[in-house]
Coordinates of C-alpha atoms and ligand atoms in Angstrom, one line a residue:
Chain A
M1 CA 21.8 22.9 -52.0
N2 CA 22.0 22.7 -55.8
S3 CA 23.2 19.7 -57.6
T4 CA 26.7 20.9 -58.4
L5 CA 27.3 21.6 -54.8
L6 CA 26.0 18.2 -53.9
L7 CA 28.2 16.6 -56.4
S8 CA 31.2 18.5 -55.2
T9 CA 30.5 17.4 -51.7
F10 CA 30.4 13.8 -52.8
D11 CA 33.5 14.4 -54.8
K12 CA 35.4 15.7 -51.8
I13 CA 34.2 12.8 -49.6
I14 CA 35.5 10.3 -52.2
R15 CA 38.8 12.1 -52.6
D16 CA 39.1 12.2 -48.8
W17 CA 38.4 8.6 -48.3
P18 CA 42.0 7.4 -48.1
Y19 CA 42.5 9.8 -45.1
V20 CA 39.5 8.1 -43.3
V21 CA 41.1 4.8 -44.0
E22 CA 44.4 6.0 -42.6
L23 CA 42.7 7.3 -39.4
F24 CA 40.9 4.0 -39.1
Q25 CA 44.2 2.1 -39.5
K26 CA 45.8 4.2 -36.9
G27 CA 42.9 3.2 -34.6
E28 CA 41.8 6.8 -34.1
I29 CA 38.2 6.2 -35.2
A30 CA 37.8 3.3 -32.9
A31 CA 39.4 5.3 -30.1
A32 CA 37.0 8.2 -30.7
L33 CA 34.0 5.8 -30.8
G34 CA 35.2 4.2 -27.6
I35 CA 35.6 7.5 -25.8
T36 CA 32.1 8.7 -26.9
V37 CA 30.5 5.5 -25.7
W38 CA 32.4 5.6 -22.4
M39 CA 31.6 9.3 -21.9
V40 CA 27.9 8.7 -22.6
L41 CA 27.8 5.7 -20.3
L42 CA 29.5 7.6 -17.4
S43 CA 27.4 10.7 -17.9
V44 CA 24.1 8.9 -18.1
T45 CA 24.9 6.8 -15.0
F46 CA 25.9 9.8 -12.9
S47 CA 23.0 11.8 -14.2
Y48 CA 20.7 9.0 -12.9
V49 CA 22.6 8.8 -9.6
L50 CA 21.7 12.4 -9.1
G51 CA 18.5 12.8 -11.1
L52 CA 16.6 9.6 -10.0
P53 CA 16.5 10.6 -6.3
V54 CA 15.7 14.2 -7.1
G55 CA 12.9 13.0 -9.5
I56 CA 11.5 10.7 -6.8
I57 CA 11.6 13.6 -4.2
L58 CA 9.9 15.9 -6.6
Y59 CA 7.1 13.3 -7.1
V60 CA 6.7 12.3 -3.5
T61 CA 6.7 15.9 -2.1
D62 CA 4.2 17.2 -4.7
K63 CA 1.0 18.5 -3.2
T64 CA -0.8 15.4 -4.7
G65 CA 2.1 13.1 -3.8
I66 CA 2.4 10.5 -1.0
K67 CA 4.3 12.9 1.4
P68 CA 3.5 16.4 0.3
N69 CA 6.1 19.0 1.3
V70 CA 5.6 22.3 -0.4
V71 CA 8.9 23.9 0.7
V72 CA 11.1 21.0 -0.4
N73 CA 9.2 20.6 -3.6
K74 CA 9.4 24.3 -4.5
I75 CA 13.1 24.6 -3.8
L76 CA 14.1 21.5 -5.7
G77 CA 11.7 22.5 -8.5
V78 CA 13.2 25.9 -8.9
I79 CA 16.8 24.6 -9.0
V80 CA 15.9 22.0 -11.6
N81 CA 14.2 24.5 -13.7
I82 CA 17.1 27.0 -13.6
F83 CA 19.5 24.3 -14.8
R84 CA 17.1 23.2 -17.4
S85 CA 16.7 26.6 -18.9
I86 CA 20.4 27.3 -19.3
P87 CA 21.6 26.4 -22.8
F88 CA 24.1 23.6 -22.6
I89 CA 26.9 25.5 -24.4
I90 CA 26.6 28.3 -21.8
L91 CA 26.3 25.9 -18.9
M92 CA 29.6 24.4 -20.1
V93 CA 31.6 27.6 -19.8
A94 CA 29.8 28.8 -16.7
F95 CA 30.6 25.6 -14.7
L96 CA 34.2 25.0 -15.7
P97 CA 35.3 25.9 -12.1
V98 CA 33.0 23.3 -10.7
A99 CA 34.7 20.7 -13.0
K100 CA 38.1 21.9 -11.9
S101 CA 37.2 21.4 -8.2
L102 CA 35.7 18.0 -8.9
V103 CA 38.2 16.4 -11.3
G104 CA 41.2 18.7 -11.0
K105 CA 41.0 20.0 -14.6
S106 CA 38.6 22.4 -16.4
Y107 CA 39.3 20.8 -19.7
G108 CA 39.4 17.3 -21.2
N109 CA 37.2 14.2 -21.0
A110 CA 36.7 14.1 -17.3
A111 CA 35.7 17.8 -17.2
M112 CA 33.3 17.0 -20.1
V113 CA 31.6 14.3 -18.1
V114 CA 31.0 16.7 -15.2
M115 CA 29.4 19.1 -17.7
L116 CA 27.3 16.4 -19.2
V117 CA 26.1 15.4 -15.7
I118 CA 25.3 19.0 -14.7
G119 CA 23.4 19.4 -18.0
A120 CA 21.5 16.0 -18.0
A121 CA 20.7 15.4 -14.3
P122 CA 18.0 18.0 -14.0
Y123 CA 16.5 16.8 -17.3
V124 CA 16.6 13.2 -15.9
A125 CA 14.9 14.4 -12.7
R126 CA 11.9 15.8 -14.5
M127 CA 11.8 12.8 -16.8
V128 CA 11.7 10.5 -13.7
E129 CA 9.1 12.7 -12.0
S130 CA 6.8 12.5 -15.0
S131 CA 7.2 8.7 -15.4
L132 CA 6.2 8.3 -11.7
K133 CA 3.2 10.5 -12.3
E134 CA 2.0 8.0 -14.8
V135 CA 1.6 5.3 -12.2
D136 CA -2.0 4.8 -11.3
K137 CA -2.9 6.5 -8.0
G138 CA -5.2 3.6 -7.2
V139 CA -2.3 1.1 -7.1
I140 CA -0.5 3.4 -4.6
E141 CA -3.6 3.6 -2.5
A142 CA -3.9 -0.2 -2.6
A143 CA -0.3 -0.5 -1.3
Q144 CA -1.1 2.1 1.4
S145 CA -4.2 0.1 2.4
L146 CA -2.0 -2.9 2.8
G147 CA 0.2 -1.1 5.3
A148 CA 3.1 -0.1 3.0
N149 CA 5.3 2.8 4.2
T150 CA 6.6 5.5 1.9
F151 CA 9.9 3.8 1.3
Q152 CA 8.3 0.5 0.4
I153 CA 5.9 2.3 -1.9
I154 CA 8.7 3.9 -3.8
V155 CA 10.9 0.8 -4.0
K156 CA 8.2 -1.9 -4.4
V157 CA 5.4 -0.1 -6.2
L158 CA 6.4 3.2 -7.9
L159 CA 9.7 2.2 -9.5
P160 CA 8.7 -1.2 -10.7
E161 CA 5.3 0.0 -12.0
A162 CA 6.9 2.9 -13.8
R163 CA 9.7 0.8 -15.3
P164 CA 8.6 0.9 -18.9
S165 CA 8.2 4.7 -18.8
L166 CA 11.5 5.1 -16.9
M167 CA 13.2 3.0 -19.6
I168 CA 11.8 5.2 -22.3
G169 CA 13.1 8.2 -20.4
A170 CA 16.5 6.7 -20.1
I171 CA 16.6 6.1 -23.9
I172 CA 15.7 9.8 -24.5
S173 CA 18.2 11.0 -22.0
T174 CA 20.9 8.9 -23.5
V175 CA 20.2 10.2 -27.0
T176 CA 20.3 13.7 -25.7
V177 CA 23.6 13.1 -23.9
I178 CA 25.1 11.7 -27.1
G179 CA 24.2 15.0 -28.8
Y180 CA 25.9 17.0 -26.0
T181 CA 29.1 14.9 -26.2
A182 CA 29.7 16.3 -29.7
M183 CA 30.5 19.6 -28.0
A184 CA 33.4 18.1 -26.0
A185 CA 35.9 19.5 -28.5
T186 CA 35.2 23.0 -27.3
I187 CA 36.8 22.2 -23.9
G188 CA 39.5 19.9 -25.3
G189 CA 37.7 16.6 -24.9
A190 CA 37.8 13.8 -27.4
G191 CA 35.3 11.4 -29.0
L192 CA 33.4 11.3 -32.3
G193 CA 32.3 14.9 -32.2
A194 CA 35.8 16.1 -31.5
L195 CA 37.1 14.0 -34.3
A196 CA 34.7 15.5 -36.7
I197 CA 35.7 19.0 -35.7
T198 CA 39.5 18.7 -35.3
Q199 CA 40.3 16.2 -38.1
G200 CA 37.3 16.9 -40.3
H201 CA 36.2 20.5 -40.1
L202 CA 39.4 22.3 -39.1
R203 CA 41.6 20.3 -41.6
G204 CA 38.9 20.3 -44.3
H205 CA 38.3 16.6 -44.5
Q206 CA 34.6 16.2 -45.4
A207 CA 34.8 12.4 -45.3
V208 CA 35.9 12.4 -41.6
I209 CA 32.9 14.6 -40.7
W210 CA 30.5 12.2 -42.5
T211 CA 32.1 9.1 -41.0
A212 CA 31.6 10.6 -37.5
V213 CA 28.0 11.5 -38.4
V214 CA 27.2 8.0 -39.7
L215 CA 28.7 6.4 -36.5
I216 CA 26.7 8.7 -34.2
V217 CA 23.5 8.0 -36.2
L218 CA 24.2 4.3 -35.8
I219 CA 24.7 4.5 -32.1
V220 CA 21.5 6.5 -31.7
Q221 CA 19.6 4.1 -33.8
L222 CA 21.0 1.1 -31.8
I223 CA 20.0 2.7 -28.5
Q224 CA 16.6 3.8 -29.7
E225 CA 15.6 0.6 -31.5
G226 CA 17.2 -1.8 -29.0
G227 CA 15.9 0.2 -26.1
M228 CA 12.3 0.2 -27.4
W229 CA 12.5 -3.5 -28.2
L230 CA 13.5 -4.1 -24.6
V231 CA 10.8 -1.9 -23.2
K232 CA 8.1 -3.8 -25.2
K233 CA 9.6 -7.1 -24.2
T234 CA 9.6 -6.4 -20.5
D235 CA 6.4 -4.4 -20.2
R236 CA 3.9 -6.8 -18.5
R237 CA 1.0 -4.7 -19.6
V238 CA 1.5 -5.8 -23.1
R239 CA -0.7 -8.8 -23.7
N240 CA 1.9 -11.3 -24.8
E241 CA -0.7 -14.0 -25.2
N242 CA -2.7 -11.8 -27.6
K243 CA 0.3 -11.0 -29.6
R244 CA 1.1 -14.6 -30.0
N245 CA -2.5 -15.4 -31.0
K246 CA -2.5 -12.6 -33.6
A247 CA 0.8 -13.8 -35.0
Q248 CA -0.7 -17.2 -35.4
K249 CA -3.8 -15.9 -37.1
N250 CA -1.8 -13.8 -39.5
K251 CA 0.1 -16.9 -40.7
Chain B
M1 CA -16.1 -3.6 15.6
I2 CA -16.0 -0.5 13.6
E3 CA -17.5 2.7 15.0
F4 CA -18.1 6.1 13.5
V5 CA -18.8 8.8 16.0
D6 CA -20.0 12.1 14.7
V7 CA -17.7 11.7 11.7
G8 CA -17.5 14.6 9.2
K9 CA -15.3 15.1 6.2
T10 CA -14.9 18.4 4.3
F11 CA -12.6 18.6 1.3
Q12 CA -10.9 21.9 0.6
S13 CA -11.0 22.4 -3.2
V14 CA -10.2 25.4 -5.4
S15 CA -13.9 26.1 -5.7
G16 CA -14.4 26.1 -2.0
P17 CA -15.1 23.5 0.7
I18 CA -16.9 20.3 -0.3
V19 CA -18.8 18.5 2.4
A20 CA -18.5 14.7 1.7
L21 CA -19.7 13.4 5.1
R22 CA -21.8 15.0 7.7
N23 CA -22.5 13.7 11.2
V24 CA -22.0 10.0 10.5
N25 CA -22.8 7.7 13.4
L26 CA -22.5 4.0 12.5
T27 CA -21.6 0.8 14.1
I28 CA -20.5 -2.2 12.1
G29 CA -20.5 -5.4 14.1
D30 CA -18.1 -8.3 13.8
G31 CA -19.0 -11.0 11.3
E32 CA -21.4 -8.8 9.4
I33 CA -21.6 -8.1 5.7
F34 CA -22.5 -4.5 6.0
G35 CA -23.8 -2.7 2.9
I36 CA -23.6 1.0 2.3
I37 CA -25.8 2.1 -0.6
G38 CA -26.1 5.5 -2.2
L39 CA -26.0 7.3 -5.5
S40 CA -22.8 8.5 -7.1
G41 CA -21.2 11.4 -5.2
A42 CA -23.2 10.6 -2.0
G43 CA -20.0 10.1 0.0
K44 CA -19.7 6.3 0.0
S45 CA -16.1 6.1 -1.0
T46 CA -15.1 8.8 1.5
L47 CA -17.0 6.9 4.2
V48 CA -15.3 3.6 3.6
R49 CA -11.9 5.2 3.1
C50 CA -12.2 6.7 6.6
I51 CA -12.2 3.1 8.0
N52 CA -8.5 2.6 7.1
F53 CA -7.7 6.3 7.2
L54 CA -6.9 6.6 3.5
E55 CA -9.1 9.6 4.1
E56 CA -8.8 11.4 7.5
P57 CA -12.1 12.7 8.8
T58 CA -12.1 16.4 9.6
E59 CA -14.5 15.8 12.4
G60 CA -15.4 13.0 14.8
R61 CA -13.7 9.7 15.5
V62 CA -13.4 6.4 13.7
I63 CA -12.8 3.6 16.2
V64 CA -11.7 0.1 15.1
D65 CA -11.6 -2.5 17.8
G66 CA -11.5 0.2 20.5
E67 CA -8.7 2.1 18.9
D68 CA -9.3 5.7 17.8
L69 CA -7.5 5.9 14.4
G70 CA -7.0 9.6 14.9
Q71 CA -5.0 9.0 18.0
V72 CA -2.5 6.4 16.8
G73 CA 0.8 7.1 15.2
P74 CA 1.7 6.3 11.6
K75 CA 3.4 3.1 12.5
R76 CA 0.5 1.7 14.5
L77 CA -1.8 2.9 11.7
R78 CA 0.1 0.8 9.2
Q79 CA -0.2 -2.2 11.5
I80 CA -3.9 -1.6 11.8
R81 CA -4.2 -1.4 8.1
R82 CA -2.8 -4.9 7.8
N83 CA -5.9 -6.0 9.7
I84 CA -8.2 -4.2 7.2
G85 CA -8.1 -5.4 3.6
M86 CA -9.5 -3.4 0.8
I87 CA -10.6 -4.0 -2.8
F88 CA -11.5 -1.4 -5.4
Q89 CA -13.7 -1.0 -8.4
S90 CA -10.6 -0.7 -10.6
F91 CA -8.8 -3.7 -9.0
N92 CA -5.5 -1.7 -8.5
L93 CA -3.3 -4.7 -9.1
L94 CA 0.4 -4.3 -9.7
E95 CA 0.5 -4.5 -13.5
Q96 CA 4.2 -5.4 -13.7
R97 CA 3.9 -8.4 -11.3
N98 CA 2.3 -11.7 -11.9
V99 CA -0.7 -13.0 -10.0
F100 CA 1.5 -14.9 -7.5
D101 CA 3.7 -11.9 -6.7
N102 CA 0.6 -9.6 -6.4
V103 CA -0.8 -11.8 -3.7
K104 CA 2.6 -12.2 -2.1
F105 CA 3.1 -8.4 -2.1
P106 CA 1.5 -7.6 1.3
L107 CA 3.7 -10.4 2.8
T108 CA 6.8 -8.7 1.6
L109 CA 6.0 -5.5 3.6
G110 CA 6.4 -7.0 7.0
R111 CA 8.5 -9.7 8.5
F112 CA 7.3 -12.9 7.0
D113 CA 9.1 -16.2 6.5
R114 CA 9.5 -16.7 2.8
K115 CA 8.4 -20.3 2.8
A116 CA 5.4 -19.5 4.9
A117 CA 4.5 -16.6 2.6
D118 CA 4.7 -18.9 -0.5
A119 CA 2.4 -21.4 1.2
R120 CA 0.0 -18.7 2.2
V121 CA -0.2 -17.4 -1.4
E122 CA -0.9 -20.9 -2.6
E123 CA -3.6 -21.3 -0.1
L124 CA -5.2 -18.0 -1.1
L125 CA -5.0 -18.5 -4.8
T126 CA -6.6 -21.9 -4.3
L127 CA -9.4 -20.2 -2.3
V128 CA -10.2 -17.8 -5.1
G129 CA -9.7 -20.5 -7.7
L130 CA -6.8 -19.0 -9.6
W131 CA -3.9 -21.1 -8.6
D132 CA -3.4 -22.3 -12.2
R133 CA -3.2 -18.6 -13.3
R134 CA -0.4 -17.8 -10.8
K135 CA 2.1 -17.0 -13.6
S136 CA -0.3 -14.7 -15.6
Y137 CA -0.1 -11.0 -15.5
P138 CA -3.1 -8.8 -14.6
S139 CA -3.4 -7.7 -18.2
Q140 CA -4.0 -11.3 -19.2
L141 CA -7.0 -11.7 -16.8
S142 CA -10.7 -10.9 -17.1
G143 CA -12.2 -8.3 -14.7
G144 CA -13.7 -11.0 -12.5
Q145 CA -10.4 -12.8 -12.2
K146 CA -8.6 -9.6 -11.4
Q147 CA -11.0 -8.9 -8.6
R148 CA -10.5 -12.4 -7.2
V149 CA -6.7 -11.8 -7.3
A150 CA -7.3 -8.5 -5.5
I151 CA -9.4 -10.3 -2.9
A152 CA -6.6 -12.9 -2.4
R153 CA -4.1 -10.0 -2.0
A154 CA -6.3 -8.2 0.5
L155 CA -6.7 -11.4 2.6
A156 CA -3.0 -12.2 2.6
T157 CA -2.3 -10.8 6.0
N158 CA -5.4 -12.5 7.5
P159 CA -7.3 -9.3 8.1
K160 CA -10.4 -9.2 10.3
Y161 CA -12.1 -6.7 8.0
L162 CA -12.5 -6.4 4.2
L163 CA -13.6 -3.2 2.6
C164 CA -15.1 -3.3 -0.9
D165 CA -15.5 0.0 -2.7
E166 CA -17.8 -0.7 -5.7
A167 CA -15.9 -4.0 -6.1
T168 CA -18.4 -5.4 -8.7
S169 CA -19.4 -2.2 -10.5
A170 CA -16.9 -2.8 -13.3
L171 CA -17.9 -6.4 -13.8
D172 CA -20.5 -8.2 -16.0
P173 CA -23.4 -10.0 -14.2
V174 CA -21.7 -13.4 -14.3
A175 CA -18.4 -12.1 -12.8
T176 CA -20.4 -10.1 -10.3
E177 CA -22.2 -13.2 -9.1
S178 CA -18.9 -15.1 -8.7
V179 CA -17.2 -12.3 -6.8
L180 CA -20.3 -11.9 -4.5
S181 CA -20.4 -15.6 -3.8
L182 CA -16.7 -15.5 -3.0
L183 CA -17.2 -12.7 -0.6
R184 CA -20.0 -14.5 1.1
H185 CA -17.9 -17.6 1.3
I186 CA -15.1 -15.7 2.9
N187 CA -17.4 -14.2 5.4
E188 CA -18.9 -17.5 6.3
T189 CA -15.8 -19.6 6.4
L190 CA -13.1 -17.2 7.6
G191 CA -15.4 -15.0 9.7
V192 CA -14.1 -11.8 7.9
T193 CA -16.3 -8.8 8.5
I194 CA -17.1 -7.2 5.1
V195 CA -18.1 -3.7 4.3
V196 CA -19.7 -3.4 0.9
I197 CA -20.1 -0.1 -0.9
T198 CA -22.3 -0.1 -3.9
H199 CA -24.9 1.9 -5.8
E200 CA -26.5 -1.3 -6.9
M201 CA -29.2 -2.7 -4.7
H202 CA -29.0 -6.2 -6.0
V203 CA -25.5 -6.4 -4.5
I204 CA -26.8 -5.6 -1.0
E205 CA -29.7 -8.0 -1.5
K206 CA -27.5 -10.8 -2.5
I207 CA -25.0 -10.8 0.4
C208 CA -25.5 -8.1 3.0
T209 CA -26.9 -8.6 6.5
S210 CA -27.2 -4.9 7.4
V211 CA -27.4 -1.9 5.2
A212 CA -26.9 1.9 5.6
V213 CA -28.5 4.2 3.1
I214 CA -26.4 7.3 2.4
A215 CA -27.4 10.4 0.5
D216 CA -26.2 14.0 0.4
S217 CA -23.3 13.1 2.7
E218 CA -25.5 11.8 5.4
I219 CA -26.6 8.4 6.6
K220 CA -30.4 8.4 6.1
E221 CA -31.3 5.0 7.3
V222 CA -29.6 1.9 8.9
G223 CA -31.0 -1.5 9.7
K224 CA -31.2 -5.1 8.7
V225 CA -31.5 -5.6 5.0
A226 CA -34.8 -7.3 5.2
D227 CA -36.3 -4.5 7.2
V228 CA -34.9 -1.6 5.3
F229 CA -35.7 -3.1 1.9
S230 CA -39.2 -4.3 2.7
D231 CA -40.1 -1.1 4.4
P232 CA -37.9 1.8 3.7
K233 CA -38.8 4.7 6.0
T234 CA -37.2 7.7 4.3
R235 CA -37.9 9.0 0.9
T236 CA -34.2 8.7 0.0
A237 CA -34.2 5.0 0.9
K238 CA -37.4 4.4 -1.1
E239 CA -35.9 6.1 -4.2
L240 CA -32.7 4.2 -3.9
I241 CA -34.2 0.8 -3.1
M242 CA -37.3 1.0 -5.4
P243 CA -36.6 3.7 -7.9
D244 CA -39.2 2.5 -10.5
L245 CA -41.6 1.7 -7.8
V246 CA -41.7 5.0 -6.2
R247 CA -42.2 6.6 -9.5
Y248 CA -44.8 4.4 -11.1
A249 CA -46.4 2.2 -8.5
G250 CA -48.4 4.8 -6.8
K251 CA -51.6 3.5 -5.5
K252 CA -55.0 4.7 -6.7
P253 CA -57.6 5.8 -4.0
G254 CA -59.2 2.8 -2.3
E255 CA -56.8 0.3 -3.8
I256 CA -54.8 -1.8 -1.5
Q257 CA -51.2 -2.3 -2.3
F258 CA -48.8 -5.0 -1.0
R259 CA -45.1 -4.7 -1.3
L260 CA -43.5 -8.2 -1.2
L261 CA -39.9 -8.8 -0.5
F262 CA -38.1 -12.0 -1.5
N263 CA -34.9 -12.7 0.2
G264 CA -34.0 -16.2 -0.7
E265 CA -37.4 -17.9 -0.3
S266 CA -38.0 -21.0 -2.4
S267 CA -39.2 -20.3 -5.9
D268 CA -40.9 -23.7 -6.3
M269 CA -44.4 -22.2 -5.8
P270 CA -46.0 -20.1 -8.5
L271 CA -47.0 -17.5 -6.0
I272 CA -49.6 -15.4 -7.8
S273 CA -51.5 -18.4 -9.3
A274 CA -51.4 -20.1 -5.9
L275 CA -52.8 -17.0 -4.4
A276 CA -55.6 -16.9 -6.9
L277 CA -56.4 -20.6 -6.6
E278 CA -56.3 -20.8 -2.8
T279 CA -58.1 -17.6 -2.0
G280 CA -60.0 -17.0 -5.1
V281 CA -58.6 -13.4 -5.2
A282 CA -57.1 -12.1 -8.4
V283 CA -54.5 -9.4 -8.0
N284 CA -52.6 -7.1 -10.3
I285 CA -48.9 -7.2 -10.5
V286 CA -47.8 -3.5 -10.9
Y287 CA -44.1 -4.0 -10.4
A288 CA -41.8 -6.9 -10.2
D289 CA -38.1 -7.2 -10.1
T290 CA -37.3 -10.6 -9.0
K291 CA -34.4 -12.9 -9.7
N292 CA -34.1 -16.6 -9.4
V293 CA -30.8 -17.8 -8.0
D294 CA -30.3 -21.5 -7.3
G295 CA -34.0 -22.1 -6.8
K296 CA -34.3 -19.1 -4.5
V297 CA -36.1 -15.8 -5.2
F298 CA -34.6 -12.4 -4.6
G299 CA -36.2 -9.1 -5.3
R300 CA -39.4 -7.2 -4.9
M301 CA -42.8 -7.3 -6.2
V302 CA -45.8 -4.9 -5.8
I303 CA -49.3 -6.2 -6.2
T304 CA -52.6 -4.4 -5.9
L305 CA -56.1 -5.4 -4.9
P306 CA -58.6 -3.2 -6.8
A307 CA -60.8 -1.0 -4.6
E308 CA -64.0 -3.0 -5.3
K309 CA -62.2 -6.2 -4.0
A310 CA -60.7 -4.5 -0.9
E311 CA -62.7 -6.7 1.4
N312 CA -60.5 -9.6 0.4
A313 CA -57.4 -8.1 1.9
D314 CA -57.5 -10.3 4.9
K315 CA -57.5 -13.4 2.7
V316 CA -54.4 -12.2 0.9
T317 CA -52.5 -11.4 4.1
A318 CA -53.5 -14.7 5.6
F319 CA -52.1 -16.4 2.5
F320 CA -48.8 -14.5 2.8
D321 CA -48.5 -15.3 6.5
E322 CA -49.1 -18.9 5.9
N323 CA -46.4 -19.1 3.2
H324 CA -43.9 -17.0 5.2
I325 CA -43.8 -14.2 2.6
K326 CA -42.7 -10.8 3.9
Y327 CA -45.0 -8.0 2.9
V328 CA -45.8 -4.5 3.7
I329 CA -49.2 -2.9 3.1
E330 CA -48.7 0.5 1.6
T331 CA -50.1 3.1 3.9
D332 CA -50.6 6.8 3.4
D333 CA -47.5 8.6 4.8
E334 CA -45.9 11.9 4.5
D335 CA -44.6 10.9 1.1
Q336 CA -48.0 10.3 -0.3
S337 CA -48.6 13.7 -1.6
A338 CA -45.3 13.7 -3.4
D339 CA -46.2 10.3 -4.8
D340 CA -49.5 11.6 -6.0
T341 CA -47.9 14.4 -7.9
T342 CA -45.7 11.9 -9.6
I343 CA -48.6 9.8 -10.6
A344 CA -50.4 12.8 -11.8
E345 CA -47.5 13.6 -14.1
V346 CA -47.5 10.1 -15.4
A347 CA -51.2 10.3 -16.0
D348 CA -50.8 13.5 -17.9
D349 CA -48.3 11.9 -20.2
E350 CA -50.7 9.2 -21.2
Ligands
ADP401 N1 -10.1 14.3 -2.9 C1 -11.2 15.0 -3.0 N2 -11.2 16.4 -3.1 C2 -12.3 17.1 -3.3 N3 -13.5 16.6 -3.3 C3 -13.7 15.2 -3.1 C4 -12.5 14.4 -3.0 N4 -13.0 13.1 -2.9 C5 -14.3 13.2 -3.0 N5 -14.7 14.4 -3.1 C6 -16.1 14.9 -3.2 O1 -16.8 14.3 -2.1 C7 -18.1 13.9 -2.5 C8 -18.3 12.5 -2.2 O2 -17.4 11.7 -3.0 P1 -17.3 10.1 -2.9 O3 -17.1 9.7 -1.5 O4 -16.3 9.7 -3.9 O5 -18.8 9.7 -3.4 P2 -19.3 8.2 -3.9 O6 -18.2 7.2 -3.6 O7 -20.5 8.0 -3.1 O8 -19.6 8.4 -5.3 C9 -18.3 14.3 -4.0 O9 -18.9 15.5 -4.1 C10 -16.8 14.4 -4.4 O10 -16.7 15.3 -5.5
MG402 MG1 -17.1 6.0 -5.0

């Protein structure tokens, strides 16, 4: 990008600014923001409702897992891999009939949430599986030696011990889903991405595009930074005492 | 009582079958502190893990209190496991739970009254001396403290047995002492039968009543610690128990060699000077590995009487008998030739 082009972009944004203000006053920006946040929340929640059990089953039935089952593991693994290898934009058009059968429409926000879940759940499943794999095998053996059954090991050992890693996985999944929501416009959904495309791109209002971009970046930052702060704060492996001591020494 | 009957274990690996245990026959009596010593890879962990079926033998039977573990269902197995605590080299505590909740964990697996469980945790943490650290997380504890928490956790369900797989191998000497003392205390006061796996002979010496020597997936020798340590019969046992001794303390022709074993005798008497003063016989110390713990001696010593003084041997043995010191006179055995070659090699080096 040469400097004249850059200047003209800024120029356009400044000339467009009143339109952004107008959209803001009409409440359209807040509405788009609200829809994006709501869509992300719903999609991530449902992705975990599906992906968490699948991830657990993948881990448990692995040949080194606590209840190896080659058949179940292979079948689930192949399904997950197929879904993960389809690009999201293709997956969206391919699975419109599924959305229709589930939410009655093959367009709009509800259909978009279905698409997001189909796209993200397999991703979540693998993420959960790899988080569980990080749990020390010795701790699981200790639980077995104490007479824990498979269900108790999952609920009382695996999930709590993997918590920090699961939380990091949730942060990454959420950020990925935010990226996907921007494509909602292609099937008539709303949100910040749709705003940028319909009001910004199609009507030639650069300022709207950049406003949406800034808002999305802010949401991502908030989730990333806030999430990581929470992970560190709740991970008991972090030596809080040491941290305090160091902080005192540095003073 | 724990019984191994013709137990074998073969792992199937990508590079072919690996035999970890072969033809193991062993009986561990109630109330014992039973040591199993062997080098790394000998099959110790596999052996101890067969006792709670973390590892299923591929041959033979493991029988705990009359029940063949291979015959019971998964539910019964879990019940039996609650009667067999286990601690590990790497502690294996729940990192995201504090000390209190780690010890309480086994009590949340069955039907336990909550109040009774809390009381039990307090009792156990007091026993291992960590009640004041109950709110700490494992990452805030030292190795020795972590192992004590693990012991408390393993004892929560009041097990009859406690398995220790290299429980002190990751600890410094001070922490090792404290954990070993705690294990002995548990054995003495609660009557828990303890199985101790280790590659360090001082661990066996300090707390065990009986010992099994394992090498190349086989039990080579079993017996009371005092017997096996003072007079190891097999070459494997000798190498394990007195590695330096086998290599360097070979006896010259005509020389008379005494192997002494100290297993908690009083250390008040300066032994070698007393021997010299009382019998007028001077001996050479060719090997000594003794430790003084609370005024008691543990360890081994090898002394020799030169060939020209051999006639004084009776005086020396009389002195040992009088002072209740266990000794073995080195005799020529099937290992002698092997020892001779080793000596020759050493001599060549000089
Ligand atoms: N899960 C396993 N799969 C394959 N081989 C194993 C497994 N566990 C142990 N082994 C092998 O069995 C032998 C004995 O191991 P182990 O019982 O851990 O010995 P130790 O505890 O005495 O060091 C070793 O050769 C080891 O490599
Ligand atoms: Mg081992």
